[in-house]
mmCIF file of C-alpha atoms in Angstrom:
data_model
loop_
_atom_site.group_PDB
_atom_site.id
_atom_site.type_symbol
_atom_site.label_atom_id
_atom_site.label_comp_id
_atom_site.label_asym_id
_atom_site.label_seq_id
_atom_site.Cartn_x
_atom_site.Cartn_y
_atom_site.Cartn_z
ATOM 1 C CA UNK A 26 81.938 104.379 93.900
ATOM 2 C CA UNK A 27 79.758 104.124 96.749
ATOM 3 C CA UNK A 28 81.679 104.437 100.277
ATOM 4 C CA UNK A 29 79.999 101.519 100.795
ATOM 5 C CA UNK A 30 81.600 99.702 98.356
ATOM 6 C CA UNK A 31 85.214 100.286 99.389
ATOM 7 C CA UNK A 32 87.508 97.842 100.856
ATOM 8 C CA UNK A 33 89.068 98.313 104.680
ATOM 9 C CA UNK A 34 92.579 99.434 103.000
ATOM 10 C CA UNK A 35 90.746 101.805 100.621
ATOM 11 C CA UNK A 36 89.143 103.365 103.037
ATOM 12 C CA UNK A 37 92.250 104.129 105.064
ATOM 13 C CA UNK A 38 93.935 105.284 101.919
ATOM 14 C CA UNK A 39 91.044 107.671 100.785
ATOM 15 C CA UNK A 40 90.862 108.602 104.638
ATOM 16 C CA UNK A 41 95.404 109.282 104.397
ATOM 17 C CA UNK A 42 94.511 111.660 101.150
ATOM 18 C CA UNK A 43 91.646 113.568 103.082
ATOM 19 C CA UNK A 44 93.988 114.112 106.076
ATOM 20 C CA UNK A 45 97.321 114.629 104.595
ATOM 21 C CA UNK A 46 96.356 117.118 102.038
ATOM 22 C CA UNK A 47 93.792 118.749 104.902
ATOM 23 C CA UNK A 48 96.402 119.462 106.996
ATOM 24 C CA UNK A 49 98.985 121.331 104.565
ATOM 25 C CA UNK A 50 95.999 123.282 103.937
ATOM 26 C CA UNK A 51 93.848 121.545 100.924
ATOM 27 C CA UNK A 52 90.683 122.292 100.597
ATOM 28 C CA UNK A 53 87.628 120.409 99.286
ATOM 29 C CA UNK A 54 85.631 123.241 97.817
ATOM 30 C CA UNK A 55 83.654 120.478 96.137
ATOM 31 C CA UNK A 56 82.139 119.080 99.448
ATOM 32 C CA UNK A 57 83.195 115.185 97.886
ATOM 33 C CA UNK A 58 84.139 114.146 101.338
ATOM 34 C CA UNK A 59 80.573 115.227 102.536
ATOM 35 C CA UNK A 60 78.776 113.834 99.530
ATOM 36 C CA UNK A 61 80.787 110.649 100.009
ATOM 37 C CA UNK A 62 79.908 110.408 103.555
ATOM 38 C CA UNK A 63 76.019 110.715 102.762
ATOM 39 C CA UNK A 64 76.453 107.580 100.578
ATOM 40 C CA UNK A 65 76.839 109.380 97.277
ATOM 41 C CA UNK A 66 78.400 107.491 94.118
ATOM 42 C CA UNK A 67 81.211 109.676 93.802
ATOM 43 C CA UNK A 68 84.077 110.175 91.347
ATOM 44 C CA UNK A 69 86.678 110.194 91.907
ATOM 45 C CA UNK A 70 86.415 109.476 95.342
ATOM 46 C CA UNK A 71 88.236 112.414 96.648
ATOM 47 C CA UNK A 72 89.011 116.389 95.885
ATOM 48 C CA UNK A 73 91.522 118.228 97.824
ATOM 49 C CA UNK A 74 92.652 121.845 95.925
ATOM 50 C CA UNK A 75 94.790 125.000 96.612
ATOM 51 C CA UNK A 76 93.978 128.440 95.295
ATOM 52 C CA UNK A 77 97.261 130.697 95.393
ATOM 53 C CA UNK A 78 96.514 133.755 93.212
ATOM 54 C CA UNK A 79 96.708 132.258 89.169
ATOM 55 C CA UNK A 80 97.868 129.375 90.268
ATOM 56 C CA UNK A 81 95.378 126.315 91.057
ATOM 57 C CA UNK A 82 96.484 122.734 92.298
ATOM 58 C CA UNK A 83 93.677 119.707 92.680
ATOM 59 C CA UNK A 84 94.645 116.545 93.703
ATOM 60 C CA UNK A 85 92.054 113.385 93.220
ATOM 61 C CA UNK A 86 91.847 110.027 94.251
ATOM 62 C CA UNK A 87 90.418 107.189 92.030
ATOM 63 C CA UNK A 88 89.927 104.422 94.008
ATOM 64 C CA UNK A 89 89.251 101.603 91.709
ATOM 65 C CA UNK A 90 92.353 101.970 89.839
ATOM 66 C CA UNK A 91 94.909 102.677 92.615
ATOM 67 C CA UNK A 92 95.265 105.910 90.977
ATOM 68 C CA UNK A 93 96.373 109.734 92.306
ATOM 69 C CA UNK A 94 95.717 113.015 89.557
ATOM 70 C CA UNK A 95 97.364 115.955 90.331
ATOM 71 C CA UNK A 96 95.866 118.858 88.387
ATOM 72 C CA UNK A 97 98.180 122.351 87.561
ATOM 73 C CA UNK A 98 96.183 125.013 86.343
ATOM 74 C CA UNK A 99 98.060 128.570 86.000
ATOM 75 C CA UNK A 100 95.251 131.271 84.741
ATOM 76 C CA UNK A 101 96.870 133.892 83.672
ATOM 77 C CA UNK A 102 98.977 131.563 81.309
ATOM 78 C CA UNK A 103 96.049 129.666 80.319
ATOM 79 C CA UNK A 104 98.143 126.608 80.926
ATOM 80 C CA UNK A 105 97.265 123.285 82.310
ATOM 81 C CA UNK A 106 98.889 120.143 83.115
ATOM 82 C CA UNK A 107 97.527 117.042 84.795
ATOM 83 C CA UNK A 108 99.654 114.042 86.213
ATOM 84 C CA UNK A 109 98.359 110.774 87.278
ATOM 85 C CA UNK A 110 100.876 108.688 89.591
ATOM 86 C CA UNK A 111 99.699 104.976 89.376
ATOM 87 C CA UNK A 112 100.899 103.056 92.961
ATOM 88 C CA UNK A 113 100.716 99.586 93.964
ATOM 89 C CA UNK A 114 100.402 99.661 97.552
ATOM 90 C CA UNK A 115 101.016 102.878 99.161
ATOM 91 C CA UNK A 116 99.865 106.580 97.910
ATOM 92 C CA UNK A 117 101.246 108.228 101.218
ATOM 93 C CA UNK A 118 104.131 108.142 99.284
ATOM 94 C CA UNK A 119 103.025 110.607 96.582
ATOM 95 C CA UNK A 120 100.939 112.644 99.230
ATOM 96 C CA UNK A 121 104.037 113.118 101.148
ATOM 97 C CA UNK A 122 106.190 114.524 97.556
ATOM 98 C CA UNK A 123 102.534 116.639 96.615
ATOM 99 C CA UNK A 124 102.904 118.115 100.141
ATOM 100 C CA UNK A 125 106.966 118.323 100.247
ATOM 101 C CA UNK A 126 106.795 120.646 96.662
ATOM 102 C CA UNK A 127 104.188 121.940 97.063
ATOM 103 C CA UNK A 128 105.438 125.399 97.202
ATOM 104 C CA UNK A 129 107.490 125.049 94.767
ATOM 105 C CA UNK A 130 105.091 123.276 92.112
ATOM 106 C CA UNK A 131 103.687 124.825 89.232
ATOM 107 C CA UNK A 132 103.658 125.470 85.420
ATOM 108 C CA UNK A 133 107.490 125.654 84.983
ATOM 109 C CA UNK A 134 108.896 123.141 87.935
ATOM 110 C CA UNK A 135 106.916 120.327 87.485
ATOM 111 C CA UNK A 136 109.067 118.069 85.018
ATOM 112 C CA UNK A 137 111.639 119.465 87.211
ATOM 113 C CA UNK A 138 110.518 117.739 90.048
ATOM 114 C CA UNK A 139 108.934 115.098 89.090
ATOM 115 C CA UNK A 140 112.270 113.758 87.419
ATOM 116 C CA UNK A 141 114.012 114.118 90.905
ATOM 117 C CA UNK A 142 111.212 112.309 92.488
ATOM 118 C CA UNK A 143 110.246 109.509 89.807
ATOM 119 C CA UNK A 144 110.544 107.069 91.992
ATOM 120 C CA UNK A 145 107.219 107.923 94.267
ATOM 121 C CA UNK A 146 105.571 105.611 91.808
ATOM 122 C CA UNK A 147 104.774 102.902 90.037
ATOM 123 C CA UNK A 148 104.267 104.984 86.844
ATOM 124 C CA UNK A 149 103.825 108.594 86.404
ATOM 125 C CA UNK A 150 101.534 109.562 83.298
ATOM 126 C CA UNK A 151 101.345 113.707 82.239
ATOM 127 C CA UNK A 152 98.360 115.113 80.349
ATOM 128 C CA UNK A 153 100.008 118.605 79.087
ATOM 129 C CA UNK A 154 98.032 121.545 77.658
ATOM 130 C CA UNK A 155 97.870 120.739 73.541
ATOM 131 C CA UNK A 156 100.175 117.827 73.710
ATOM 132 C CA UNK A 157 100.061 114.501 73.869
ATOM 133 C CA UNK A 158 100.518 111.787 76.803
ATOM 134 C CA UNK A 159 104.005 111.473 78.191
ATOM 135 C CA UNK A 160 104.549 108.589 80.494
ATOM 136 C CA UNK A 161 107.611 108.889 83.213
ATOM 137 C CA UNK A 162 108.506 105.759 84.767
ATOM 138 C CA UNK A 163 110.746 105.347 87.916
ATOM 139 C CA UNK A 164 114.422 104.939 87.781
ATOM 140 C CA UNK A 165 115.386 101.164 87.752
ATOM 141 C CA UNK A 166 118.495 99.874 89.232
#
């Protein structure tokens, strides 16, 4: 999408992504932020990523779907696992968990986490290396 094109409240959530993730020390190495700025059609709309030695985590933002990916890539295991978190209202919320395990995240502590934390979310959805789709949905009481 266009930024043009964006509602008031999805600006303010692209702009919560950008800032959140930019100030635990995400980078976009892509330049989307710039692109999207200079009225580029973009997508997704946004592309915030850490290097750490093997270990590589990009987060995106869809906009027209309400949807956050979290992509974990670990090199030297050739292993790669993407998650996409599907809110209604309020994606701070999974920023916030990205950011709070951050440093613990990878390869072998994501289920981990993610099934302490299910209830960021509307519904969680994992895309594993050579497996199929799992969906994780949050704890109902």
């Amino acid at each position: 999408m266009k930024k043009s094109q964006l509602t008031e409240t999805q600006l303010k959530h692209l702009k919560h992504f950008n800032l959140i993730l930019e100030c635990d020390g995400w980078v976009d190495y892509l330049s989307v932020e710039d692109q999207f700025e200079a009225g580029k059609d973009m997508n997704p709309e946004g592309v915030m990523s850490i290097r750490e030695e093997s270990l590589i985590l990009e987060a995106q933002f869809h906009v027209p779907v309400q949807m956050l990916s979290l992509s974990i890539s670990d090199k030297r295991l050739r292993q790669k696992v993407d998650i996409f978190f599907l809110y209604d209202q309020q994606p701070e919320h999974i920023l916030e968990w990205i950011v709070s395990v951050r440093a613990e995240l990878n390869i072998h502590t994501y289920r981990t986490l993610l099934n302490q934390h299910k209830d960021i979310c509307k519904t969680i959805f994992l895309a594993e290396s050579n497996a199929e789709h799992v969906e994780l949905k949050p704890h109902t009481t």
